mmCIF file of C-alpha atoms in Angstrom:
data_model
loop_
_atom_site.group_PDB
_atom_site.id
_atom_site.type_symbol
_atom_site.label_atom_id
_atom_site.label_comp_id
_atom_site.label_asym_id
_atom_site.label_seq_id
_atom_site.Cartn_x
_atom_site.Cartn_y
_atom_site.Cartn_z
ATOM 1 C CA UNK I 1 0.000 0.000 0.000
ATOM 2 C CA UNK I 2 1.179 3.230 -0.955
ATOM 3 C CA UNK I 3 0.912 6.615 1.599
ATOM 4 C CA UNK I 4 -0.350 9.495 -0.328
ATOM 5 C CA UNK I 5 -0.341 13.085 0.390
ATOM 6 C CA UNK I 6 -2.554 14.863 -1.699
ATOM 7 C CA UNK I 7 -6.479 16.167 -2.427
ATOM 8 C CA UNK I 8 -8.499 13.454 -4.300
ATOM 9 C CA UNK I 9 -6.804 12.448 -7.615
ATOM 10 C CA UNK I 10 -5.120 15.687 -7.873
ATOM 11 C CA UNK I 11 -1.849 15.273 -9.851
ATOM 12 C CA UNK I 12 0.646 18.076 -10.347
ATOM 13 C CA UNK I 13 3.435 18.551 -13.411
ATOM 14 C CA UNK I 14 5.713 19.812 -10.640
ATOM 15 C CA UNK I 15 6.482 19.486 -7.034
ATOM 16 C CA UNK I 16 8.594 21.812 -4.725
ATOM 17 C CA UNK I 17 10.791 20.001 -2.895
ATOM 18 C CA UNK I 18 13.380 21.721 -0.407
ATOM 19 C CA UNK I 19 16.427 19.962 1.869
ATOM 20 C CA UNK I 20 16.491 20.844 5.135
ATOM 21 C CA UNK I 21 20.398 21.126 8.080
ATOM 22 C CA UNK I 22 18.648 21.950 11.418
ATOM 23 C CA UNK I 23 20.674 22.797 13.911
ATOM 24 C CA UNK I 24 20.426 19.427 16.257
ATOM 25 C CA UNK I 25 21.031 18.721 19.964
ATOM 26 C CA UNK I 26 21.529 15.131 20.959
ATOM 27 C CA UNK I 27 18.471 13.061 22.129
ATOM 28 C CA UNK I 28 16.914 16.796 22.383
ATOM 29 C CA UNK I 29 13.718 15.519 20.639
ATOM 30 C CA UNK I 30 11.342 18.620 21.706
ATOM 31 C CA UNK I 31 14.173 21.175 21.058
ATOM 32 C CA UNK I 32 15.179 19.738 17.654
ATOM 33 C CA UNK I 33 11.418 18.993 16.923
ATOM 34 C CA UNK I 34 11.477 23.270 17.443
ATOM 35 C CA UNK I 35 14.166 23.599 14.952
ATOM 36 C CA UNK I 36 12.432 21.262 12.527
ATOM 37 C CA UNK I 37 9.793 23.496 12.440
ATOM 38 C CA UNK I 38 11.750 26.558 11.658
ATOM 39 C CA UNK I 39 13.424 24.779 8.811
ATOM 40 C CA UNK I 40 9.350 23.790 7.481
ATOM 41 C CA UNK I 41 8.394 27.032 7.440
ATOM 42 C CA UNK I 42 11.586 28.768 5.756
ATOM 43 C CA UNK I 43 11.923 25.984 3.075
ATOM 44 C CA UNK I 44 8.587 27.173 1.524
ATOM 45 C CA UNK I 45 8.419 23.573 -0.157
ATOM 46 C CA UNK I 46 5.448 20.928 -0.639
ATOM 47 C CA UNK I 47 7.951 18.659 0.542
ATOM 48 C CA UNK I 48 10.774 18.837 3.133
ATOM 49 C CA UNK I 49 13.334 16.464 3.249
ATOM 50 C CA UNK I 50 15.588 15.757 7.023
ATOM 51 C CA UNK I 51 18.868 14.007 7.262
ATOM 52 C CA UNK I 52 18.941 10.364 9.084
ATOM 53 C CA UNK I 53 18.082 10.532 12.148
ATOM 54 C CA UNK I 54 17.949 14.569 12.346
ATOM 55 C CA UNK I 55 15.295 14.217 15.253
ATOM 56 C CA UNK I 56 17.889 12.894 17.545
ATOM 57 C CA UNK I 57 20.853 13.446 16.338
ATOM 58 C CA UNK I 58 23.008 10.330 15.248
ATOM 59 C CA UNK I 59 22.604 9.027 18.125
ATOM 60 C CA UNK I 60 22.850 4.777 18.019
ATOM 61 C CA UNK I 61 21.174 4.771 21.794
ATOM 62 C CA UNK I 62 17.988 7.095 20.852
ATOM 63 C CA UNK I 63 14.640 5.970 22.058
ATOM 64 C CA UNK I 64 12.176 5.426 19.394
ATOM 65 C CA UNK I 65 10.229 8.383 18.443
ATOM 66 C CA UNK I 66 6.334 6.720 17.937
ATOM 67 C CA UNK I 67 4.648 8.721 15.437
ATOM 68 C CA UNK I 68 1.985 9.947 18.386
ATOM 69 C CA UNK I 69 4.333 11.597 20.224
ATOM 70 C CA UNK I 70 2.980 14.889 21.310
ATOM 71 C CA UNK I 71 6.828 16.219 20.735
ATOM 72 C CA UNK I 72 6.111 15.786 17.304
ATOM 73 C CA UNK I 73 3.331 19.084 17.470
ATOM 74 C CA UNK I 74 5.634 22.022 16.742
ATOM 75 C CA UNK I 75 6.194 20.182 13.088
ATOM 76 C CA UNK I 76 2.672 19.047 13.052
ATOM 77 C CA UNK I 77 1.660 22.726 13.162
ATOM 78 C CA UNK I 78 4.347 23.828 10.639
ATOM 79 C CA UNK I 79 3.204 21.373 7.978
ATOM 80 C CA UNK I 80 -0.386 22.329 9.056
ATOM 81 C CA UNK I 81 0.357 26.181 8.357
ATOM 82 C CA UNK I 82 2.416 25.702 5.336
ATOM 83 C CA UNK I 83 0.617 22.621 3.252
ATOM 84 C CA UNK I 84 4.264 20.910 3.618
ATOM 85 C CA UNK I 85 4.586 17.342 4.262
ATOM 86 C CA UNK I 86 8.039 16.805 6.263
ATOM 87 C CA UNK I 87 10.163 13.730 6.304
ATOM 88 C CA UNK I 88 12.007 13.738 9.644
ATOM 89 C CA UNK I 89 14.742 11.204 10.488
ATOM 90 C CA UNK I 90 14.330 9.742 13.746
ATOM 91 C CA UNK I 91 14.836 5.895 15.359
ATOM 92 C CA UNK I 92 11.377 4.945 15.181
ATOM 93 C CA UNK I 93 9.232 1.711 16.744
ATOM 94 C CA UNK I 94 10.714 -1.833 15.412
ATOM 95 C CA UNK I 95 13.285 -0.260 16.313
ATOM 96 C CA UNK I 96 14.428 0.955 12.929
ATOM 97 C CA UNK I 97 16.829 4.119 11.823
ATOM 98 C CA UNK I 98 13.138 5.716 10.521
ATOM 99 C CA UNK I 99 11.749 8.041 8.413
ATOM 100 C CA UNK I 100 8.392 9.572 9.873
ATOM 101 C CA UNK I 101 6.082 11.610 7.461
ATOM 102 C CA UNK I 102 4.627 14.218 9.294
ATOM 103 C CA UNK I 103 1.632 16.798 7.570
ATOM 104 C CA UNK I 104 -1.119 18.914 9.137
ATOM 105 C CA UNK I 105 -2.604 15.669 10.487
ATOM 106 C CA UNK I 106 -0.265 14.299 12.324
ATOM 107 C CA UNK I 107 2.650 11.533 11.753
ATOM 108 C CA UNK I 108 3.761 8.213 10.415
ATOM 109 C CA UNK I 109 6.391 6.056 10.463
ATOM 110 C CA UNK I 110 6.968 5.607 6.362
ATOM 111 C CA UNK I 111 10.019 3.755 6.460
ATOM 112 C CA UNK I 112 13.399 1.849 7.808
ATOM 113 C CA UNK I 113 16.482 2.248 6.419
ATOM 114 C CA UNK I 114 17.339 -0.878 4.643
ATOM 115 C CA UNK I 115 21.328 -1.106 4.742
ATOM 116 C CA UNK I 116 22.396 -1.381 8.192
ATOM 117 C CA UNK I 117 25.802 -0.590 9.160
ATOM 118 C CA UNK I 118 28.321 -1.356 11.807
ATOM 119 C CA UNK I 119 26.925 -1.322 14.992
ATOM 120 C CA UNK I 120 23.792 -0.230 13.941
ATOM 121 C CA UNK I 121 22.787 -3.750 13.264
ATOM 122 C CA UNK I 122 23.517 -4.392 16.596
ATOM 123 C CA UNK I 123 20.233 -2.057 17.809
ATOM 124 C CA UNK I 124 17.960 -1.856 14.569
ATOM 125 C CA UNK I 125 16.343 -3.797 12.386
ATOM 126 C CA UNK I 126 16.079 -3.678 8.653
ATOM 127 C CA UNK I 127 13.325 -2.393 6.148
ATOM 128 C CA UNK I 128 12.261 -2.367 2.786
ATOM 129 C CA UNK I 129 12.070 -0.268 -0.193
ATOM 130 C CA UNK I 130 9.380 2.423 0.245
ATOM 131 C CA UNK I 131 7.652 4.685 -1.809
ATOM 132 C CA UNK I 132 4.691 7.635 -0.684
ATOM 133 C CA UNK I 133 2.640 9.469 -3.087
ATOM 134 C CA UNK I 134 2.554 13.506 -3.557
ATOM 135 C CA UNK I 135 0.252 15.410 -5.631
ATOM 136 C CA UNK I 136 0.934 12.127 -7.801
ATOM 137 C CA UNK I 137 4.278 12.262 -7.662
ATOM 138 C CA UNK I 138 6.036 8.524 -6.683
ATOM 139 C CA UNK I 139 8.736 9.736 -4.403
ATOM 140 C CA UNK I 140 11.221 6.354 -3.184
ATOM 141 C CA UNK I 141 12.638 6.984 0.432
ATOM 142 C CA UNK I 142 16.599 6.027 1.348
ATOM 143 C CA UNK I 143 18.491 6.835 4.149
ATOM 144 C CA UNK I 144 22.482 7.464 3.723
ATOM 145 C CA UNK I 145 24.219 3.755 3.164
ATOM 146 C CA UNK I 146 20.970 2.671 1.150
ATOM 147 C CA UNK I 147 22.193 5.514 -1.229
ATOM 148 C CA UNK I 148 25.548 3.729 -2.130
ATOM 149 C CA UNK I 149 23.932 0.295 -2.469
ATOM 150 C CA UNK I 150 22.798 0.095 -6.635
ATOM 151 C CA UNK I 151 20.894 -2.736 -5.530
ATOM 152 C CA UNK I 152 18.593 -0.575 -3.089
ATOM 153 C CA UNK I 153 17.756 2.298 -5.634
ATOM 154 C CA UNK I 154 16.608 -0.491 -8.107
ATOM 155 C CA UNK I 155 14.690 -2.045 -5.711
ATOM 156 C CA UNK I 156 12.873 0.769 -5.170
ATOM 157 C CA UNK I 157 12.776 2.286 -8.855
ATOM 158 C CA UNK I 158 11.141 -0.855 -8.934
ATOM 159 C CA UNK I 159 8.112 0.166 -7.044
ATOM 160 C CA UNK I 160 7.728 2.931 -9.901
ATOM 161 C CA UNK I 161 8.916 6.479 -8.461
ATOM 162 C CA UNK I 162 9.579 9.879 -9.906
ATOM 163 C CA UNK I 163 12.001 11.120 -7.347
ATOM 164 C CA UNK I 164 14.676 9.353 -5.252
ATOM 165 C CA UNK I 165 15.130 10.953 -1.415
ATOM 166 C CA UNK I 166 17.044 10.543 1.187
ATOM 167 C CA UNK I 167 18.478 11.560 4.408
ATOM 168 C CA UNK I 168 22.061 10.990 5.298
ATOM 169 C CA UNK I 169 24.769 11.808 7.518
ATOM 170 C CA UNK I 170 28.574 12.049 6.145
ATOM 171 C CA UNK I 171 31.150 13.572 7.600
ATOM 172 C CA UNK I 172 33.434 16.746 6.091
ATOM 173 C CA UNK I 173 35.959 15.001 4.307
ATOM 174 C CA UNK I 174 32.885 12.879 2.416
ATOM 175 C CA UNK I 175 31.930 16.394 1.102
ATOM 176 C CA UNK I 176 31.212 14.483 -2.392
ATOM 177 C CA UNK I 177 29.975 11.263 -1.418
ATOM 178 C CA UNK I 178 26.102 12.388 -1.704
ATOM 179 C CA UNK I 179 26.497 14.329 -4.979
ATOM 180 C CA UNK I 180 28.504 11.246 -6.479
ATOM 181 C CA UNK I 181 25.398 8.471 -5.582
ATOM 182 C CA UNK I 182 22.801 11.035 -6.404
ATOM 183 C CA UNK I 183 24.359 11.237 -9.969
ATOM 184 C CA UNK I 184 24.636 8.095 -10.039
ATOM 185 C CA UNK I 185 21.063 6.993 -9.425
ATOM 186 C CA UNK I 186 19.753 9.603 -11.983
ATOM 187 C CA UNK I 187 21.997 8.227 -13.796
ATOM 188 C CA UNK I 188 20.615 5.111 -13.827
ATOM 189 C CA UNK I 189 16.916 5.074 -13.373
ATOM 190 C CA UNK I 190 16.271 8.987 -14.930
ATOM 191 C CA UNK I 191 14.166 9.932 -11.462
ATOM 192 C CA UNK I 192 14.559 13.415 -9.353
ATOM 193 C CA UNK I 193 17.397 12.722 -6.597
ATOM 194 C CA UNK I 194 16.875 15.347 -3.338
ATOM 195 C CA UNK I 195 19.567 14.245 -0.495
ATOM 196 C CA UNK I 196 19.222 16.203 2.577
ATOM 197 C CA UNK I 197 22.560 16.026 4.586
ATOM 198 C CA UNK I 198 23.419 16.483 8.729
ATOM 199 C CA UNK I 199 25.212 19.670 9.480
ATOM 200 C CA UNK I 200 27.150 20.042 12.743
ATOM 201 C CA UNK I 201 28.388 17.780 14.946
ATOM 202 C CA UNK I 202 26.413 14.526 16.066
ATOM 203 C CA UNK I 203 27.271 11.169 17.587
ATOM 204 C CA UNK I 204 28.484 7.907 16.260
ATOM 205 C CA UNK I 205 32.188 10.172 15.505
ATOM 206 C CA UNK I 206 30.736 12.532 13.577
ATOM 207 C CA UNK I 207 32.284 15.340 15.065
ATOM 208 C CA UNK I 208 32.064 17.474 11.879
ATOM 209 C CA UNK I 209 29.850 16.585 9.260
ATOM 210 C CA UNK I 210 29.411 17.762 5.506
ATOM 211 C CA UNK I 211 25.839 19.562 5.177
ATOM 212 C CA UNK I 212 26.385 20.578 1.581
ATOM 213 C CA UNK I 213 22.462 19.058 1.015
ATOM 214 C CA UNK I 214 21.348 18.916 -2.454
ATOM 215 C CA UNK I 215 18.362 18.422 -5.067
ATOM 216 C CA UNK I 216 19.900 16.809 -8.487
ATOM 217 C CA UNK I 217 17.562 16.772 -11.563
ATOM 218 C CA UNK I 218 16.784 13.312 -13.626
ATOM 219 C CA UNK I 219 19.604 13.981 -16.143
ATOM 220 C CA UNK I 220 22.178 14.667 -13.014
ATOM 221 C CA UNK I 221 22.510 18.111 -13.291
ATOM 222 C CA UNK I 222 22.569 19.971 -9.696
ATOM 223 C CA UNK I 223 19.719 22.267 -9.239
ATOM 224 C CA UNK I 224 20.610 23.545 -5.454
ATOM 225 C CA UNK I 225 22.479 23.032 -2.870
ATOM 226 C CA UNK I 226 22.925 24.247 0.943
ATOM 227 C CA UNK I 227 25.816 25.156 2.278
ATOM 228 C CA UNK I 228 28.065 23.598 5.567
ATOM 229 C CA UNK I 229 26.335 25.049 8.081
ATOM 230 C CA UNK I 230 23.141 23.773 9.920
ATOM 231 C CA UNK I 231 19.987 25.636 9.558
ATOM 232 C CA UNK I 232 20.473 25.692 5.815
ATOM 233 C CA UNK I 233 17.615 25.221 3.335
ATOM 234 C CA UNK I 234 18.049 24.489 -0.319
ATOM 235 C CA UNK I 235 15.033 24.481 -2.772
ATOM 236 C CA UNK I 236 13.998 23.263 -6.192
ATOM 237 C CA UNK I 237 11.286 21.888 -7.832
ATOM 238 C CA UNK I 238 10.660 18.728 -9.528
ATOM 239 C CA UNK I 239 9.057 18.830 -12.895
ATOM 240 C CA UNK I 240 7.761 15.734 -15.269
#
């Protein structure tokens, strides 16, 4: 079954999609959930798109974030206010490193990242390929190693998608890592790539991370791009 935001049958020709840095404090869910907000409302997007696990920070010890959680209402009311539908990054109930889709309604867990890592195996379980619905855009949902596995973008091209997004975390010296797998998926399955990248410091070693976020179009061309520094928005929109 397949998650759709949108208003009956309506299908658009384009979708605005923006890539959100907040600034994040570790296993700070109501203060981050604050700064998530912020970032909704500036990005002026449809759809907003939060590095892994931006709710917590990187953080391999995080409680699961349940999609009722009343922390959750700052963003709530942001997508509410703005017609946006956000996809945060937070360890959600299985436990999995999660992707919750949060609107004017409320939240939901969409998706767990399928490429576990290190010692995140050790805490988290795997997911599957994912996609939600838009306005009638297919959008397929990734978060950072799923990105460099060719196997997990076909997987989910699979499903039939327009755009590819994800939510990673690299650090500095990986500056190019998201831009090269972004190209590369375009590349390869001619979909929308929007990768929305952790800026600052966070846990698991990342003591400084890349931000550099980015929106590719389906020939590979980049269309925009944030800079290092967290609360940094980048914008673009997706057209068929």
């Amino acid at each position: 079954m397949i998650l759709r935001f949108d208003e009956g049958d309506r299908v658009e020709q384009q979708l605005s999609i923006a890539v959100a840095q907040p600034r994040c404090v570790a296993h700070d869910v109501r203060g981050n959930a604050q700064a998530h907000a912020e970032a909704v409302r500036a990005a002026d997007a449809r759809v907003v798109v939060f590095p892994e696990m931006s709710l917590t920070g990187y953080e391999l010890d995080a409680v699961p974030v349940a999609p009722d959680d009343e922390r959750l209402a700052p963003i709530v009311a942001a997508c509410a206010e703005t017609g946006a539908v956000a996809l945060v990054g937070a360890a959600v109930p299985g436990p999995c490193i999660g992707v919750l889709a949060v609107d004017g309604d409320g939240a939901r867990a969409v998706y767990g990242k399928v490429h576990l890592h290190g010692s995140e195996a050790d805490r988290f379980v795997p997911g599957e390929p994912a996609v939600i619905e838009v306005d009638g855009w297919r959008l397929g949902l990734a978060v950072c190693r799923d990105t460099g596995v060719p196997e997990h973008a076909a997987r989910t091209a699979a499903l039939g998608i327009d755009g590819y997004l994800a939510g990673v975390v690299h650090a500095d010296d990986e500056v190019e890592v998201h831009g090269e797998r972004a190209r590369r998926v375009a590349a390869d399955h001619g979909v929308w790539v929007a990768t929305a990248a952790f800026a600052g410091p966070t846990g698991g070693g990342f003591d400084r991370t890349s931000g550099r976020s980015g929106i590719w179009s389906s020939d590979g061309k980049l269309i925009a791009e944030a800079g290092a520094a967290p609360d940094e928005v980048a914008r673009a929109v997706f057209r068929k």
